[in-house]
PDB file of C-alpha atoms in Angstrom:
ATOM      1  CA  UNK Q 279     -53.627-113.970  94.193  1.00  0.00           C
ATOM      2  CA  UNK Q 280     -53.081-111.803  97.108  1.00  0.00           C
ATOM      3  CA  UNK Q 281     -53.540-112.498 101.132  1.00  0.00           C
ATOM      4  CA  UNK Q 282     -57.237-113.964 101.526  1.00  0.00           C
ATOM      5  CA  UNK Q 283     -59.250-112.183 104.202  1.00  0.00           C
ATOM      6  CA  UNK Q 284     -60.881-114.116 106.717  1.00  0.00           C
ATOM      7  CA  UNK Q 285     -64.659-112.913 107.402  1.00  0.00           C
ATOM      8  CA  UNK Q 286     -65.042-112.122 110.512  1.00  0.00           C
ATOM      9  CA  UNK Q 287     -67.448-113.680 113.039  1.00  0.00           C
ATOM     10  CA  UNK Q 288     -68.286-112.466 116.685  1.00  0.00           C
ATOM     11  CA  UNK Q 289     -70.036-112.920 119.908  1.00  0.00           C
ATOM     12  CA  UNK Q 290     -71.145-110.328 122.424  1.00  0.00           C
ATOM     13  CA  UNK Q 291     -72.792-110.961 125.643  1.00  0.00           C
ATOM     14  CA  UNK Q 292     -74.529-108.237 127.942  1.00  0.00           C
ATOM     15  CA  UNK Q 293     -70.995-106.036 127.486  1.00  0.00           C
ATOM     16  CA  UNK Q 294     -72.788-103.207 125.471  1.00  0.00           C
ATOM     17  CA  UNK Q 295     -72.093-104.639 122.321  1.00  0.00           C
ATOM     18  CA  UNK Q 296     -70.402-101.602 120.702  1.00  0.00           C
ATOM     19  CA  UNK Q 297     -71.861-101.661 117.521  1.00  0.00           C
ATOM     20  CA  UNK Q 298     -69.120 -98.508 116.685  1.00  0.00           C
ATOM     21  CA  UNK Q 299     -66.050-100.305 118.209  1.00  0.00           C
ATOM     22  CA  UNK Q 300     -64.396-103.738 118.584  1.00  0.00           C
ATOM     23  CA  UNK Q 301     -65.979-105.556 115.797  1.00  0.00           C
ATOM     24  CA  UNK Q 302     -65.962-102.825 112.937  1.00  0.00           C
ATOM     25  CA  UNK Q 303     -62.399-102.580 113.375  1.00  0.00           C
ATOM     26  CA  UNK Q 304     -62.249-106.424 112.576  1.00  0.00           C
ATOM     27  CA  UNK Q 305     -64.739-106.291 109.626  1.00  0.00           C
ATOM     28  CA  UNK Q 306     -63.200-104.825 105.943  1.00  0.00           C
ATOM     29  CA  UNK Q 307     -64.881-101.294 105.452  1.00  0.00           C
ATOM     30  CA  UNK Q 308     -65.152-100.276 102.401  1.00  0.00           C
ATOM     31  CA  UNK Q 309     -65.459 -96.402 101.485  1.00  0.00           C
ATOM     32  CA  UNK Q 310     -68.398 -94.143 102.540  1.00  0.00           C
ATOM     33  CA  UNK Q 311     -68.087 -92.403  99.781  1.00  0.00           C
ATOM     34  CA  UNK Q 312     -68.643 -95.533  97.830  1.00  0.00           C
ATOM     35  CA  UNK Q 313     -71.740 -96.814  99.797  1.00  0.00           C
ATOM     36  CA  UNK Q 314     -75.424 -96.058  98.915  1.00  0.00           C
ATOM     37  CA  UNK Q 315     -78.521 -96.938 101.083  1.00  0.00           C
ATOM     38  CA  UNK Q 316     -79.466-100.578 100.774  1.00  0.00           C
ATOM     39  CA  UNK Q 317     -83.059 -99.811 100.641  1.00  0.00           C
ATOM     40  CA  UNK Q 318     -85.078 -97.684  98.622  1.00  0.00           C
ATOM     41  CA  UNK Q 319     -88.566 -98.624  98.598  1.00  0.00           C
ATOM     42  CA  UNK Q 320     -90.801-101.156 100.188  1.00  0.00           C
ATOM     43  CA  UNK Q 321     -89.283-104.546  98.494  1.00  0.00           C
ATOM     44  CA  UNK Q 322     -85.785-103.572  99.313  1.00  0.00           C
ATOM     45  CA  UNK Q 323     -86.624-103.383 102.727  1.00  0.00           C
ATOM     46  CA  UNK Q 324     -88.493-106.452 102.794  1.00  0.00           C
ATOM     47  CA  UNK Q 325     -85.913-108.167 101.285  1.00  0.00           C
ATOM     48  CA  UNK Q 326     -82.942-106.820 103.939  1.00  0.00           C
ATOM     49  CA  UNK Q 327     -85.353-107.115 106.676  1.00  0.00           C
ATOM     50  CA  UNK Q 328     -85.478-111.246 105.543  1.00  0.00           C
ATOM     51  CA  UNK Q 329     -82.291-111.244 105.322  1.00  0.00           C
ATOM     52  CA  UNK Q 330     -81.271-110.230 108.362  1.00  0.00           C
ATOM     53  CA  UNK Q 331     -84.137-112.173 110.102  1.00  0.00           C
ATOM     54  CA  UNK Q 332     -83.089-115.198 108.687  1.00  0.00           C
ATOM     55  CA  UNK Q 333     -79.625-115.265 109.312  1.00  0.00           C
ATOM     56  CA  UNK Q 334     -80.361-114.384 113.003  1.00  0.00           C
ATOM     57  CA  UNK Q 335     -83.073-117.215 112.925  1.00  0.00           C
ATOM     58  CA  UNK Q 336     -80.203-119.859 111.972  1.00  0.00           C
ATOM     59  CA  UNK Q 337     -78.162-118.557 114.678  1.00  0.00           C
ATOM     60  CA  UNK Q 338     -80.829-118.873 117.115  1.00  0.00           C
ATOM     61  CA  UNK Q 339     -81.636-122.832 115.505  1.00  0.00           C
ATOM     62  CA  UNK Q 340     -77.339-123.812 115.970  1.00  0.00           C
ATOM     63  CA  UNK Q 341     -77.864-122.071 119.514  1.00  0.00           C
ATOM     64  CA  UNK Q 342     -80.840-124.464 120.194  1.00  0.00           C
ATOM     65  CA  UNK Q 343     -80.075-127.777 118.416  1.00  0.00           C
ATOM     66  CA  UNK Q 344     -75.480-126.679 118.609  1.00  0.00           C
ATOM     67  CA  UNK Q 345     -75.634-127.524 115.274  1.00  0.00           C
ATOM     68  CA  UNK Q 346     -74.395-125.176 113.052  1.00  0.00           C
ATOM     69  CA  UNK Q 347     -74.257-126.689 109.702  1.00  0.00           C
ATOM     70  CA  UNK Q 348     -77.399-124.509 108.140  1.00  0.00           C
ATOM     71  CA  UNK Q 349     -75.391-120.796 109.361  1.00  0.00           C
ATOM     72  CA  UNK Q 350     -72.216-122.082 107.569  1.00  0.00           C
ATOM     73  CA  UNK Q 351     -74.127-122.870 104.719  1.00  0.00           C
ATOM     74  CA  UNK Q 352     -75.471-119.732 104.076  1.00  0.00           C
ATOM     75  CA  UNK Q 353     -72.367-117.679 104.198  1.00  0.00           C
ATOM     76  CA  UNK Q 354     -70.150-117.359 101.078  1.00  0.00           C
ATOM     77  CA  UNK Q 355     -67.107-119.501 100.175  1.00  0.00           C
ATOM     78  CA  UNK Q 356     -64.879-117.403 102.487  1.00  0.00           C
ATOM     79  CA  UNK Q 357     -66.556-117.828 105.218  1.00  0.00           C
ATOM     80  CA  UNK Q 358     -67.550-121.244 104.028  1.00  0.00           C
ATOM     81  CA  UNK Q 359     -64.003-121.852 103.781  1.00  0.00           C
ATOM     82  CA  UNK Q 360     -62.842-120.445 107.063  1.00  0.00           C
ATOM     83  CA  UNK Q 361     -65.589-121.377 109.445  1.00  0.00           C
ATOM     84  CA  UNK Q 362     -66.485-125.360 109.638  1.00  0.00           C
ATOM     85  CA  UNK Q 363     -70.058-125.814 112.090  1.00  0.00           C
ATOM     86  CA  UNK Q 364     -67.388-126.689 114.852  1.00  0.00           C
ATOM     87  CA  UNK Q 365     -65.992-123.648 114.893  1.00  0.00           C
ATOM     88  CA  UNK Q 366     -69.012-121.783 114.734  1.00  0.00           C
ATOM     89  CA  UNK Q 367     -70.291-124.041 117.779  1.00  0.00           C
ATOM     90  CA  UNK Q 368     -67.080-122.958 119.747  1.00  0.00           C
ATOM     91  CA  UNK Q 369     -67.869-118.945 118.347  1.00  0.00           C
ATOM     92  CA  UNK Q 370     -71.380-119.207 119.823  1.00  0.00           C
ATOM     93  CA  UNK Q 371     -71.139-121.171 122.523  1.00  0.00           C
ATOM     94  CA  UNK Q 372     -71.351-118.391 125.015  1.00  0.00           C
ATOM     95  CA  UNK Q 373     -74.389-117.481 123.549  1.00  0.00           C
ATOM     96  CA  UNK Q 374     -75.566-120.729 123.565  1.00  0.00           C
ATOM     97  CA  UNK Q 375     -75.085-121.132 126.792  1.00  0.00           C
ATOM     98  CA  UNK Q 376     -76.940-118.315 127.905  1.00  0.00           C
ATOM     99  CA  UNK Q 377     -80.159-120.651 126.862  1.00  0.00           C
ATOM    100  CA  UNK Q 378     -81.767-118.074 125.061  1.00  0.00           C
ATOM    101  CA  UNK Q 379     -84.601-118.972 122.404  1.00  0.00           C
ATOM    102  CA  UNK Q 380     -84.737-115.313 120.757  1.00  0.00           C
ATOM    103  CA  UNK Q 381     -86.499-117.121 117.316  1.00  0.00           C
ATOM    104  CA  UNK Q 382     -89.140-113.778 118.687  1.00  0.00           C
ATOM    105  CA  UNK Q 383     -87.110-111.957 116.572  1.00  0.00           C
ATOM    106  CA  UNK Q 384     -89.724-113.071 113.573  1.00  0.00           C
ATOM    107  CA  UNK Q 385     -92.460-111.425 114.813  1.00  0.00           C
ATOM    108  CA  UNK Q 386     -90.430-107.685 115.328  1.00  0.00           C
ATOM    109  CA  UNK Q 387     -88.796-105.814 112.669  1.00  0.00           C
ATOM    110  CA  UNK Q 388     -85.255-104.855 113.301  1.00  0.00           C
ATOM    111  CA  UNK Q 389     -84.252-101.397 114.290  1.00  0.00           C
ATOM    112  CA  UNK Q 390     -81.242-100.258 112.099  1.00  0.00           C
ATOM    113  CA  UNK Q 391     -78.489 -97.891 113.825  1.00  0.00           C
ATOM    114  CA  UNK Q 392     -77.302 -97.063 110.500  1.00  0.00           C
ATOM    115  CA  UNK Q 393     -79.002 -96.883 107.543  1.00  0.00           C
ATOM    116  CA  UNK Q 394     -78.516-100.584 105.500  1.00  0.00           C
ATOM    117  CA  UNK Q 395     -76.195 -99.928 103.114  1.00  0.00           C
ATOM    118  CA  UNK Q 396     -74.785-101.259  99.736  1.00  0.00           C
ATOM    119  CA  UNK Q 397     -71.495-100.902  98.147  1.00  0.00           C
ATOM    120  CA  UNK Q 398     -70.287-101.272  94.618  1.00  0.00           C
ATOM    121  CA  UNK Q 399     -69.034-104.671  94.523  1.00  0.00           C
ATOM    122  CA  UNK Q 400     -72.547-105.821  96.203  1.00  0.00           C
ATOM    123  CA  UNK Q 401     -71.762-106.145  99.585  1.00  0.00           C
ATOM    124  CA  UNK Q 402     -74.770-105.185 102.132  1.00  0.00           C
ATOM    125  CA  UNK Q 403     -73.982-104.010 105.740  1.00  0.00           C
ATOM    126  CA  UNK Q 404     -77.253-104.328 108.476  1.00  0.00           C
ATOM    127  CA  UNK Q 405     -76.152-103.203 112.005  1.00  0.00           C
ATOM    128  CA  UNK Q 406     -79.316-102.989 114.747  1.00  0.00           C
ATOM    129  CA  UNK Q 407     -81.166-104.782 116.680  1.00  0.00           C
ATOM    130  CA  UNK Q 408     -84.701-106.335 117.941  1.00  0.00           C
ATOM    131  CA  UNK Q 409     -86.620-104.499 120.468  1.00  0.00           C
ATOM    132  CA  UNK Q 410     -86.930-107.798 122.171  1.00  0.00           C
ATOM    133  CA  UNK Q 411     -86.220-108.953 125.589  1.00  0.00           C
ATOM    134  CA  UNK Q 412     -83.270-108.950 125.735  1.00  0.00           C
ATOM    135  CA  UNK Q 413     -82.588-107.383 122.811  1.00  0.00           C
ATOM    136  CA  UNK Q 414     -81.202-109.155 119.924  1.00  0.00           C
ATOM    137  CA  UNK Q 415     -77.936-106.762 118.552  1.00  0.00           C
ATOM    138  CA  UNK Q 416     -76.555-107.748 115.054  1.00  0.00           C
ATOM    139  CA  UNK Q 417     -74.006-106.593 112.674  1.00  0.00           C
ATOM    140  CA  UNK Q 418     -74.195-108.634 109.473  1.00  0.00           C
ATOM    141  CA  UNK Q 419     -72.622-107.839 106.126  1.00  0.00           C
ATOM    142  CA  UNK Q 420     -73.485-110.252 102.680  1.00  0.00           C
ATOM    143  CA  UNK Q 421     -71.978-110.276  99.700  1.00  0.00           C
ATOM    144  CA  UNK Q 422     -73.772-111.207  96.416  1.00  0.00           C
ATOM    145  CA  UNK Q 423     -72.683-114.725  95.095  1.00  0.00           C
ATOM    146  CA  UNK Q 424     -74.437-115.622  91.824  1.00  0.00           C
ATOM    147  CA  UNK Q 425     -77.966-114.506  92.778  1.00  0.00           C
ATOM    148  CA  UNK Q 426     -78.043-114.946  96.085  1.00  0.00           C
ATOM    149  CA  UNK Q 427     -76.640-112.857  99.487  1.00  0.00           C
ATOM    150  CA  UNK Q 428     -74.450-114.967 101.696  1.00  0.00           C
ATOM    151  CA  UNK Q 429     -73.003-113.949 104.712  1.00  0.00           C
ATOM    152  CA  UNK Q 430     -69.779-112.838 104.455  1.00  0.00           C
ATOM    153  CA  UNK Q 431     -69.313-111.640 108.325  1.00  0.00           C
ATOM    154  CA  UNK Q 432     -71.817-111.906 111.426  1.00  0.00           C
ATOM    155  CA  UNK Q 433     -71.793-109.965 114.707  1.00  0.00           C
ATOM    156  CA  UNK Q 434     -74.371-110.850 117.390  1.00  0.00           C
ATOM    157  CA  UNK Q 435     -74.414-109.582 120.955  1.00  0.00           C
ATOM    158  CA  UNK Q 436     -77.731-109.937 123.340  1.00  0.00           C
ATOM    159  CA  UNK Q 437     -78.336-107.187 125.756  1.00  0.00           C
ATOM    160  CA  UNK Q 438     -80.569-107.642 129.041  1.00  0.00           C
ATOM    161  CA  UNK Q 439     -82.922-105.476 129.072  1.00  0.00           C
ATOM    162  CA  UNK Q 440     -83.054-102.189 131.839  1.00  0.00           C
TER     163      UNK Q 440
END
């Protein structure tokens, strides 16, 4: 089998979290060409909108309680693989400590800088945010394993508002 790429996992905080730079270069893009929109009527978007919120809801509980065992859970084996709830505790813990409950995020539906996509081997991309304060920036991609989307890499950067 050939080299085995490690998902990739980041934290931004208040440093205009350049959802077009540093962490794209880092994540495995596949073609554009290849890509379709991930949602094309109301239960797709229900369904990525869950997603995302979800994901950024286990953040937020690791953040709260530093445990991190339920976000490593729900990523694939990769990322399963790579990423023990230590490490994600030492990923987040600038975030962490920035003692921010943004579990908020539930009641707002994310904005989406570009349009949710989905490529041929089943990977989703979601890059936005929450309208929140501060606002809640995210750049998430999951891969379909079995029936299910896992996270395969997570972005999350927090922006003060003003």
């Amino acid at each position: 089998m050939g080299e085995q790429r490690k998902p990739h996992i980041g934290v931004v905080l208040g440093l205009g979290f350049c959802l077009g730079g540093i962490f794209l270069g880092a994540i495995a893009q596949p073609s554009a060409s290849q890509e379709r929109p991930a949602i094309s009527n109301e239960a797709d978007q229900r369904f990525i909108h869950s997603l995302v919120k979800t994901t950024l809801v286990a953040v937020n509980q690791g953040n709260l309680t530093g445990n991190y065992t339920v976000l490593q859970e729900l990523g694939n084996d990769t990322f399963h693989e790579n990423y023990t709830s230590a490490d994600l505790a030492l990923i987040f813990n600038d975030l962490r400590q920035a003692n921010i409950d943004f579990g908020i995020i539930v009641e707002y539906l994310p904005v989406f800088t570009q349009i949710p996509t989905i490529t041929p081997d089943n990977v989703i991309r979601t890059q936005g945010y929450f309208p929140t304060s501060p606002i809640i920036e995210f750049d998430i991609l999951f891969r379909l394993v079995g029936s299910r989307y896992r996270i395969d890499s997570i972005a999350v950067g927090i922006q003060p508002q003003g």
